[in-house]
Amino acid sequence: MKKTFTARRRAIVTALAAAIAAPAISFAQSADKPVRIGYTMSRTGPYAPGAQVSQEPNYVLWAQQVNAAGGLSVKGQKRKVELVAYDDRSEIETAVRTYEKLMGSDKVDLILPPWGSAMNFAIAPLANRYGYPFLAPTALSRKLIDMQLPYFFSLLQQPDKMMGALVDMLKANNVKTIAVVYMDDLFGIENMASLRLALRGTNIQIIESKSYPLGVKDLSPVLKSIKAMNPDAFIGITYPPDTILASTQSREIEFNPKFFYASVGTAFPLYKQRIGANAEGVLGMGSWNSKVTPEAKVYFDAHTSQMKKEPDRWASGHAWAGLEILQQSVDKVGLDRKALRDYIANNEFNTILGKIRFSRGENASVPGTVGQWQNGEFEVVWPQARATAKLVTAKPAWK
């Protein structure tokens, strides 16, 4: 698995470098000053598998499309976009230093967020201090929302919404016992706390909960002990490598509960590629696919055509929606960052996920959701009002 990820990262980084470098030549020859947009992204290190699926390909695709259309409309005046991007190597200190340089000395016009809850938790206060609007597509942290940073806007559903939707679905299907493994970082701890809170007052019992460290290589001992307890549902609050690890090792030991839920990475095309037919019936974090709106289908097809791969059905949709919001706002009020912040905070936007508005920095329009692989597509199955397919209530046996 590690070898595959490494090869993919190298290929993606090479493609991204070419995509970013190419328009710089034309900018130097242009009389118009480009809009410089800075960010760091995990191109190496443990966050890279997620970052290079759900976030940076969308930044690059968006810049390509904007420039192909003549540039970003800044209060009606078209200016090219120049991405100023660095590899943060999945290191928070590196990301902090780089963003300080981008905002403090380089004074880029705008910034885009890095990948992951922990990274965003470190960078969002910095962006607030420098006064840069920060539309975060991969930050799951109620603590970060509760900090009430004026320039911070979270696009992804927060742990209370996501775990609340999951528990509602389990309750509706008479689940009585669950077992949980979770990442021992901000993402895992906050989601675990939200899960416990959502379970209060229900008849669902947690019969096992185990944390594990970033970079874990073997989950089979805990999975074997959970199998012996025979829970109705397994919940993995996991990152992409761990999501695949938990799935493959559960198959190896023939641990096949009625409901099998994993988190980040379940909705990635890579999951379907690696797990194959065994993906059928697996649940996970995901809130959109190409069926949710006609605009989502246009985006999906463009991503698949231009980036030579499908977007994931989790945060890619939110990343694109954030770029749409930023673009609409710059068109309306220009690059004055305080005006941008106020416009984003006080208006509703058309996006591929539907209309989005923010309430105290949180996406107030997209509810918590549950997704499920069905016949090669990651369908939204909960809540029913947002579902693109009906929930399959018993996971098929591993093949």
CSV table of C-alpha atoms in Angstrom, one decimal:
chain,number,residue,atom,x,y,z
A,1,MET,CA,0.0,0.0,0.0
A,2,LYS,CA,2.8,2.4,0.9
A,3,LYS,CA,4.5,1.8,-2.4
A,4,THR,CA,1.3,2.6,-4.3
A,5,PHE,CA,0.7,5.8,-2.5
A,6,THR,CA,4.3,6.9,-3.0
A,7,ALA,CA,4.1,6.3,-6.7
A,8,ARG,CA,0.8,8.1,-7.0
A,9,ARG,CA,2.1,11.1,-5.0
A,10,ARG,CA,5.1,11.4,-7.3
A,11,ALA,CA,2.9,11.3,-10.4
A,12,ILE,CA,0.5,13.8,-9.0
A,13,VAL,CA,3.2,16.2,-7.7
A,14,THR,CA,4.8,16.2,-11.1
A,15,ALA,CA,1.5,16.9,-12.8
A,16,LEU,CA,0.7,19.7,-10.4
A,17,ALA,CA,4.1,21.3,-10.7
A,18,ALA,CA,3.7,21.4,-14.5
A,19,ALA,CA,0.2,22.8,-14.2
A,20,ILE,CA,1.2,25.5,-11.8
A,21,ALA,CA,4.4,26.4,-13.6
A,22,ALA,CA,2.9,26.6,-17.1
A,23,PRO,CA,0.8,29.8,-16.7
A,24,ALA,CA,3.6,31.7,-15.0
A,25,ILE,CA,5.3,32.3,-18.4
A,26,SER,CA,2.2,33.9,-19.8
A,27,PHE,CA,1.8,36.1,-16.7
A,28,ALA,CA,5.3,37.5,-17.2
A,29,GLN,CA,4.3,38.5,-20.7
A,30,SER,CA,1.0,40.0,-19.6
A,31,ALA,CA,0.4,43.6,-19.0
A,32,ASP,CA,-2.1,42.7,-16.3
A,33,LYS,CA,-0.9,41.8,-12.8
A,34,PRO,CA,-2.1,38.3,-11.9
A,35,VAL,CA,-4.0,37.6,-8.7
A,36,ARG,CA,-1.5,35.8,-6.6
A,37,ILE,CA,-3.1,33.0,-4.4
A,38,GLY,CA,-0.9,31.3,-1.9
A,39,TYR,CA,-1.2,28.0,0.0
A,40,THR,CA,0.6,25.0,1.2
A,41,MET,CA,-0.5,21.4,0.6
A,42,SER,CA,0.7,18.0,1.8
A,43,ARG,CA,2.4,16.5,-1.2
A,44,THR,CA,4.5,14.2,1.0
A,45,GLY,CA,4.0,12.7,4.4
A,46,PRO,CA,1.0,11.0,6.0
A,47,TYR,CA,-1.6,13.7,4.9
A,48,ALA,CA,-0.6,13.5,1.3
A,49,PRO,CA,-3.0,10.7,0.2
A,50,GLY,CA,-6.0,12.8,1.3
A,51,ALA,CA,-4.6,16.2,0.2
A,52,GLN,CA,-3.8,15.0,-3.2
A,53,VAL,CA,-7.3,13.6,-3.8
A,54,SER,CA,-9.7,16.0,-2.2
A,55,GLN,CA,-8.0,19.4,-2.2
A,56,GLU,CA,-5.0,20.4,-4.4
A,57,PRO,CA,-6.3,18.9,-7.7
A,58,ASN,CA,-9.4,21.1,-7.2
A,59,TYR,CA,-7.2,24.2,-6.7
A,60,VAL,CA,-5.3,23.5,-9.8
A,61,LEU,CA,-8.3,22.6,-11.9
A,62,TRP,CA,-10.1,25.8,-10.8
A,63,ALA,CA,-7.1,28.0,-11.7
A,64,GLN,CA,-6.9,26.3,-15.1
A,65,GLN,CA,-10.6,26.9,-15.8
A,66,VAL,CA,-10.5,30.5,-14.6
A,67,ASN,CA,-7.5,31.4,-16.7
A,68,ALA,CA,-8.9,29.6,-19.7
A,69,ALA,CA,-11.9,31.8,-19.4
A,70,GLY,CA,-9.8,34.9,-19.4
A,71,GLY,CA,-9.0,35.2,-15.7
A,72,LEU,CA,-10.7,35.9,-12.4
A,73,SER,CA,-13.3,38.7,-12.5
A,74,VAL,CA,-12.2,41.3,-9.9
A,75,LYS,CA,-15.2,43.6,-9.7
A,76,GLY,CA,-15.7,42.9,-13.4
A,77,GLN,CA,-12.0,43.2,-14.5
A,78,LYS,CA,-10.5,39.9,-15.6
A,79,ARG,CA,-7.1,39.1,-14.1
A,80,LYS,CA,-5.2,35.8,-14.4
A,81,VAL,CA,-4.7,33.6,-11.4
A,82,GLU,CA,-1.2,32.6,-10.2
A,83,LEU,CA,-1.0,29.9,-7.6
A,84,VAL,CA,1.9,30.2,-5.2
A,85,ALA,CA,2.0,26.7,-3.8
A,86,TYR,CA,4.4,24.8,-1.5
A,87,ASP,CA,4.7,21.3,0.0
A,88,ASP,CA,4.2,21.4,3.7
A,89,ARG,CA,5.3,17.8,4.0
A,90,SER,CA,2.4,17.1,6.4
A,91,GLU,CA,4.4,19.2,9.0
A,92,ILE,CA,2.4,21.8,10.9
A,93,GLU,CA,5.5,23.9,11.7
A,94,THR,CA,6.4,24.0,8.0
A,95,ALA,CA,2.9,25.1,7.1
A,96,VAL,CA,2.8,27.8,9.7
A,97,ARG,CA,6.2,29.3,8.6
A,98,THR,CA,5.1,29.2,5.0
A,99,TYR,CA,1.8,30.9,5.5
A,100,GLU,CA,3.5,33.6,7.6
A,101,LYS,CA,5.8,34.2,4.6
A,102,LEU,CA,2.9,34.2,2.1
A,103,MET,CA,0.8,36.7,4.1
A,104,GLY,CA,3.5,38.6,5.9
A,105,SER,CA,6.3,39.3,3.5
A,106,ASP,CA,5.1,38.0,0.1
A,107,LYS,CA,1.7,39.7,0.7
A,108,VAL,CA,-0.2,37.4,-1.7
A,109,ASP,CA,-3.7,38.7,-2.7
A,110,LEU,CA,-5.5,35.7,-1.3
A,111,ILE,CA,-4.8,32.4,0.4
A,112,LEU,CA,-6.3,28.9,0.2
A,113,PRO,CA,-6.3,26.5,3.2
A,114,PRO,CA,-4.1,23.4,3.7
A,115,TRP,CA,-5.5,19.9,4.1
A,116,GLY,CA,-6.9,18.4,7.3
A,117,SER,CA,-8.3,19.4,10.7
A,118,ALA,CA,-5.0,19.7,12.5
A,119,MET,CA,-3.4,21.8,9.8
A,120,ASN,CA,-6.4,24.1,9.6
A,121,PHE,CA,-6.5,24.4,13.4
A,122,ALA,CA,-2.9,25.8,13.2
A,123,ILE,CA,-3.4,28.1,10.2
A,124,ALA,CA,-6.9,29.5,10.7
A,125,PRO,CA,-5.9,31.8,13.6
A,126,LEU,CA,-2.9,33.0,11.6
A,127,ALA,CA,-5.1,33.9,8.6
A,128,ASN,CA,-7.4,35.7,11.0
A,129,ARG,CA,-4.5,37.7,12.4
A,130,TYR,CA,-3.4,38.8,8.9
A,131,GLY,CA,-7.0,39.4,7.8
A,132,TYR,CA,-7.3,36.8,5.0
A,133,PRO,CA,-10.6,35.1,4.3
A,134,PHE,CA,-10.1,31.4,4.9
A,135,LEU,CA,-12.7,29.0,3.3
A,136,ALA,CA,-11.7,25.6,4.7
A,137,PRO,CA,-12.9,22.5,2.9
A,138,THR,CA,-11.3,19.8,5.1
A,139,ALA,CA,-11.5,21.1,8.6
A,140,LEU,CA,-13.6,19.0,11.0
A,141,SER,CA,-13.3,20.7,14.3
A,142,ARG,CA,-16.0,22.0,16.5
A,143,LYS,CA,-13.3,23.7,18.6
A,144,LEU,CA,-12.2,25.6,15.6
A,145,ILE,CA,-15.8,26.8,14.9
A,146,ASP,CA,-16.3,27.7,18.6
A,147,MET,CA,-13.2,30.0,18.4
A,148,GLN,CA,-15.4,32.3,16.3
A,149,LEU,CA,-12.6,33.6,14.1
A,150,PRO,CA,-14.1,36.3,11.9
A,151,TYR,CA,-12.2,35.3,8.8
A,152,PHE,CA,-12.7,31.6,9.1
A,153,PHE,CA,-15.5,29.8,7.2
A,154,SER,CA,-15.9,26.0,7.4
A,155,LEU,CA,-17.4,24.3,4.4
A,156,LEU,CA,-17.3,20.6,5.6
A,157,GLN,CA,-19.9,19.3,8.0
A,158,GLN,CA,-18.6,19.3,11.6
A,159,PRO,CA,-18.2,16.2,13.8
A,160,ASP,CA,-21.5,16.9,15.7
A,161,LYS,CA,-23.4,16.9,12.4
A,162,MET,CA,-21.7,13.9,10.9
A,163,MET,CA,-21.8,11.7,14.0
A,164,GLY,CA,-25.4,12.9,14.6
A,165,ALA,CA,-26.4,11.7,11.1
A,166,LEU,CA,-24.7,8.4,11.6
A,167,VAL,CA,-26.4,7.8,14.9
A,168,ASP,CA,-29.8,8.7,13.5
A,169,MET,CA,-29.2,6.2,10.8
A,170,LEU,CA,-28.2,3.4,13.2
A,171,LYS,CA,-31.2,4.2,15.5
A,172,ALA,CA,-33.6,4.0,12.5
A,173,ASN,CA,-32.2,0.5,11.7
A,174,ASN,CA,-32.4,-0.9,15.3
A,175,VAL,CA,-28.6,-1.1,15.9
A,176,LYS,CA,-27.9,-2.0,19.5
A,177,THR,CA,-24.1,-2.4,19.8
A,178,ILE,CA,-21.2,-0.7,18.1
A,179,ALA,CA,-17.4,-0.9,18.3
A,180,VAL,CA,-15.2,2.0,17.4
A,181,VAL,CA,-11.5,2.6,16.5
A,182,TYR,CA,-10.3,6.2,16.1
A,183,MET,CA,-7.3,8.2,15.1
A,184,ASP,CA,-5.5,9.7,18.1
A,185,ASP,CA,-5.4,13.3,16.8
A,186,LEU,CA,-7.8,16.3,16.7
A,187,PHE,CA,-10.0,14.7,14.0
A,188,GLY,CA,-10.4,11.4,15.8
A,189,ILE,CA,-10.8,12.8,19.3
A,190,GLU,CA,-13.4,15.3,18.3
A,191,ASN,CA,-15.4,12.9,16.3
A,192,MET,CA,-15.3,10.3,19.0
A,193,ALA,CA,-16.5,12.9,21.5
A,194,SER,CA,-19.3,13.8,19.2
A,195,LEU,CA,-20.2,10.2,18.7
A,196,ARG,CA,-20.5,9.6,22.4
A,197,LEU,CA,-22.7,12.8,22.7
A,198,ALA,CA,-25.0,11.7,19.9
A,199,LEU,CA,-25.5,8.3,21.5
A,200,ARG,CA,-26.7,9.8,24.8
A,201,GLY,CA,-30.4,8.9,25.4
A,202,THR,CA,-30.3,6.1,22.8
A,203,ASN,CA,-30.3,2.3,23.3
A,204,ILE,CA,-27.1,1.9,21.4
A,205,GLN,CA,-24.1,0.7,23.5
A,206,ILE,CA,-20.4,1.2,22.7
A,207,ILE,CA,-18.9,-2.2,23.5
A,208,GLU,CA,-15.4,-1.3,22.5
A,209,SER,CA,-13.5,1.9,21.6
A,210,LYS,CA,-9.8,2.0,20.9
A,211,SER,CA,-7.5,4.8,19.7
A,212,TYR,CA,-4.5,4.3,17.4
A,213,PRO,CA,-1.6,6.6,16.4
A,214,LEU,CA,-1.0,8.3,13.0
A,215,GLY,CA,0.8,6.0,10.7
A,216,VAL,CA,-0.5,2.8,12.2
A,217,LYS,CA,0.5,-0.3,10.2
A,218,ASP,CA,-1.5,-3.1,11.8
A,219,LEU,CA,-5.1,-3.0,13.2
A,220,SER,CA,-5.7,-6.7,13.2
A,221,PRO,CA,-5.3,-7.3,16.9
A,222,VAL,CA,-8.0,-4.8,17.8
A,223,LEU,CA,-10.2,-6.0,14.9
A,224,LYS,CA,-10.0,-9.6,16.1
A,225,SER,CA,-11.0,-8.6,19.6
A,226,ILE,CA,-13.9,-6.6,18.2
A,227,LYS,CA,-15.0,-9.5,16.0
A,228,ALA,CA,-15.2,-11.7,19.1
A,229,MET,CA,-17.7,-9.2,20.6
A,230,ASN,CA,-20.0,-9.5,17.5
A,231,PRO,CA,-21.2,-5.8,17.4
A,232,ASP,CA,-24.0,-4.8,15.1
A,233,ALA,CA,-21.9,-2.0,13.7
A,234,PHE,CA,-18.2,-1.1,13.3
A,235,ILE,CA,-17.2,2.5,13.2
A,236,GLY,CA,-13.7,3.6,12.1
A,237,ILE,CA,-12.9,7.3,12.6
A,238,THR,CA,-10.0,6.9,10.2
A,239,TYR,CA,-7.8,8.7,7.6
A,240,PRO,CA,-7.3,7.2,4.1
A,241,PRO,CA,-4.5,4.7,4.8
A,242,ASP,CA,-6.2,3.5,8.0
A,243,THR,CA,-9.6,3.3,6.2
A,244,ILE,CA,-8.1,0.9,3.7
A,245,LEU,CA,-6.1,-0.9,6.4
A,246,ALA,CA,-9.2,-1.5,8.5
A,247,SER,CA,-11.2,-2.7,5.5
A,248,THR,CA,-8.6,-5.1,4.2
A,249,GLN,CA,-7.7,-6.6,7.6
A,250,SER,CA,-11.4,-7.0,8.4
A,251,ARG,CA,-11.8,-8.9,5.2
A,252,GLU,CA,-8.8,-11.1,6.1
A,253,ILE,CA,-10.2,-12.1,9.5
A,254,GLU,CA,-13.8,-12.3,8.1
A,255,PHE,CA,-15.1,-9.6,10.4
A,256,ASN,CA,-18.3,-8.5,8.6
A,257,PRO,CA,-20.8,-6.7,10.8
A,258,LYS,CA,-24.2,-5.6,9.5
A,259,PHE,CA,-23.0,-2.0,9.3
A,260,PHE,CA,-19.3,-1.2,8.4
A,261,TYR,CA,-18.5,2.5,8.5
A,262,ALA,CA,-15.1,4.1,7.9
A,263,SER,CA,-14.3,7.8,7.6
A,264,VAL,CA,-11.9,9.8,5.4
A,265,GLY,CA,-11.0,7.9,2.3
A,266,THR,CA,-14.1,5.7,2.0
A,267,ALA,CA,-15.5,8.1,-0.6
A,268,PHE,CA,-12.2,8.2,-2.6
A,269,PRO,CA,-12.0,6.5,-6.0
A,270,LEU,CA,-8.8,4.9,-4.6
A,271,TYR,CA,-11.0,3.0,-2.1
A,272,LYS,CA,-13.0,1.5,-4.9
A,273,GLN,CA,-9.9,0.7,-6.8
A,274,ARG,CA,-8.1,-1.0,-3.9
A,275,ILE,CA,-11.1,-2.8,-2.3
A,276,GLY,CA,-12.9,-3.6,-5.5
A,277,ALA,CA,-16.1,-5.5,-5.2
A,278,ASN,CA,-15.7,-5.7,-1.5
A,279,ALA,CA,-16.5,-2.0,-1.3
A,280,GLU,CA,-20.2,-2.9,-1.8
A,281,GLY,CA,-22.2,-1.8,1.2
A,282,VAL,CA,-19.4,-0.1,3.0
A,283,LEU,CA,-20.5,3.2,4.7
A,284,GLY,CA,-18.5,6.3,5.2
A,285,MET,CA,-18.1,10.1,5.2
A,286,GLY,CA,-19.5,11.5,2.0
A,287,SER,CA,-22.1,14.1,1.1
A,288,TRP,CA,-22.3,14.5,-2.6
A,289,ASN,CA,-21.9,12.8,-6.0
A,290,SER,CA,-22.7,13.9,-9.6
A,291,LYS,CA,-26.4,13.4,-9.0
A,292,VAL,CA,-27.0,16.0,-6.4
A,293,THR,CA,-27.2,19.0,-8.9
A,294,PRO,CA,-26.7,19.5,-12.6
A,295,GLU,CA,-23.7,21.7,-11.8
A,296,ALA,CA,-22.1,18.8,-9.8
A,297,LYS,CA,-22.3,16.6,-12.9
A,298,VAL,CA,-20.5,19.3,-15.0
A,299,TYR,CA,-17.8,19.6,-12.3
A,300,PHE,CA,-17.5,15.8,-12.0
A,301,ASP,CA,-17.0,15.4,-15.7
A,302,ALA,CA,-14.5,18.3,-16.0
A,303,HIS,CA,-12.4,16.9,-13.1
A,304,THR,CA,-12.4,13.4,-14.6
A,305,SER,CA,-11.5,14.8,-18.0
A,306,GLN,CA,-8.8,17.4,-17.0
A,307,MET,CA,-7.3,15.8,-14.0
A,308,LYS,CA,-7.6,12.3,-15.4
A,309,LYS,CA,-9.3,10.9,-12.3
A,310,GLU,CA,-12.6,11.2,-10.6
A,311,PRO,CA,-13.0,13.5,-7.6
A,312,ASP,CA,-13.8,12.0,-4.3
A,313,ARG,CA,-17.4,12.1,-3.0
A,314,TRP,CA,-16.4,13.7,0.3
A,315,ALA,CA,-14.4,16.9,0.5
A,316,SER,CA,-13.8,17.6,-3.2
A,317,GLY,CA,-17.4,18.9,-3.6
A,318,HIS,CA,-16.8,21.2,-0.6
A,319,ALA,CA,-13.4,22.3,-1.9
A,320,TRP,CA,-15.0,23.3,-5.2
A,321,ALA,CA,-17.9,25.0,-3.5
A,322,GLY,CA,-15.4,27.1,-1.5
A,323,LEU,CA,-13.7,28.2,-4.7
A,324,GLU,CA,-17.1,29.1,-6.2
A,325,ILE,CA,-17.9,31.2,-3.2
A,326,LEU,CA,-14.5,32.9,-3.3
A,327,GLN,CA,-14.9,33.6,-7.0
A,328,GLN,CA,-18.4,35.0,-6.7
A,329,SER,CA,-17.2,37.2,-3.8
A,330,VAL,CA,-14.2,38.6,-5.6
A,331,ASP,CA,-16.3,39.4,-8.6
A,332,LYS,CA,-18.7,41.3,-6.4
A,333,VAL,CA,-16.4,43.2,-4.0
A,334,GLY,CA,-12.8,42.8,-5.4
A,335,LEU,CA,-9.7,42.0,-3.4
A,336,ASP,CA,-10.3,44.1,-0.3
A,337,ARG,CA,-10.1,41.3,2.2
A,338,LYS,CA,-12.3,42.9,4.9
A,339,ALA,CA,-15.0,43.5,2.3
A,340,LEU,CA,-14.6,40.0,1.1
A,341,ARG,CA,-14.9,38.6,4.6
A,342,ASP,CA,-18.1,40.7,5.2
A,343,TYR,CA,-19.6,39.6,1.8
A,344,ILE,CA,-18.9,35.9,2.5
A,345,ALA,CA,-20.4,36.2,6.0
A,346,ASN,CA,-23.6,37.9,5.0
A,347,ASN,CA,-24.7,36.3,1.7
A,348,GLU,CA,-25.9,33.0,0.2
A,349,PHE,CA,-24.0,31.4,-2.7
A,350,ASN,CA,-24.9,29.1,-5.6
A,351,THR,CA,-22.6,26.1,-5.6
A,352,ILE,CA,-22.4,22.6,-6.9
A,353,LEU,CA,-23.7,21.4,-3.5
A,354,GLY,CA,-26.7,23.7,-3.7
A,355,LYS,CA,-27.1,27.0,-2.0
A,356,ILE,CA,-24.6,27.7,0.9
A,357,ARG,CA,-24.7,30.3,3.5
A,358,PHE,CA,-22.6,30.6,6.7
A,359,SER,CA,-23.8,31.1,10.3
A,360,ARG,CA,-21.0,32.2,12.7
A,361,GLY,CA,-18.4,30.7,10.3
A,362,GLU,CA,-20.1,27.3,9.8
A,363,ASN,CA,-21.8,26.0,6.7
A,364,ALA,CA,-25.4,26.3,7.7
A,365,SER,CA,-26.8,24.7,4.6
A,366,VAL,CA,-25.4,21.2,4.2
A,367,PRO,CA,-26.6,18.7,6.9
A,368,GLY,CA,-24.6,15.8,8.3
A,369,THR,CA,-24.7,12.8,5.9
A,370,VAL,CA,-23.8,9.2,5.5
A,371,GLY,CA,-22.6,7.6,2.2
A,372,GLN,CA,-22.5,4.0,1.0
A,373,TRP,CA,-20.9,2.2,-1.9
A,374,GLN,CA,-23.5,0.7,-4.2
A,375,ASN,CA,-22.8,-0.7,-7.6
A,376,GLY,CA,-19.7,1.3,-8.1
A,377,GLU,CA,-21.0,4.7,-6.9
A,378,PHE,CA,-20.7,6.3,-3.5
A,379,GLU,CA,-24.3,7.2,-2.8
A,380,VAL,CA,-25.7,9.6,-0.2
A,381,VAL,CA,-28.0,7.4,1.8
A,382,TRP,CA,-28.7,9.5,4.9
A,383,PRO,CA,-30.6,11.7,5.7
A,384,GLN,CA,-33.4,10.5,3.4
A,385,ALA,CA,-34.2,14.1,2.3
A,386,ARG,CA,-30.7,14.4,0.7
A,387,ALA,CA,-30.3,10.8,-0.3
A,388,THR,CA,-29.3,9.8,-3.9
A,389,ALA,CA,-30.1,6.1,-3.2
A,390,LYS,CA,-31.8,4.0,-0.6
A,391,LEU,CA,-29.7,2.6,2.3
A,392,VAL,CA,-28.7,-1.1,1.9
A,393,THR,CA,-29.3,-2.2,5.5
A,394,ALA,CA,-27.1,-5.3,5.6
A,395,LYS,CA,-23.6,-5.3,4.3
A,396,PRO,CA,-22.9,-8.2,1.9
A,397,ALA,CA,-20.2,-10.6,3.0
A,398,TRP,CA,-16.6,-9.9,2.0
A,399,LYS,CA,-15.6,-11.7,-1.2
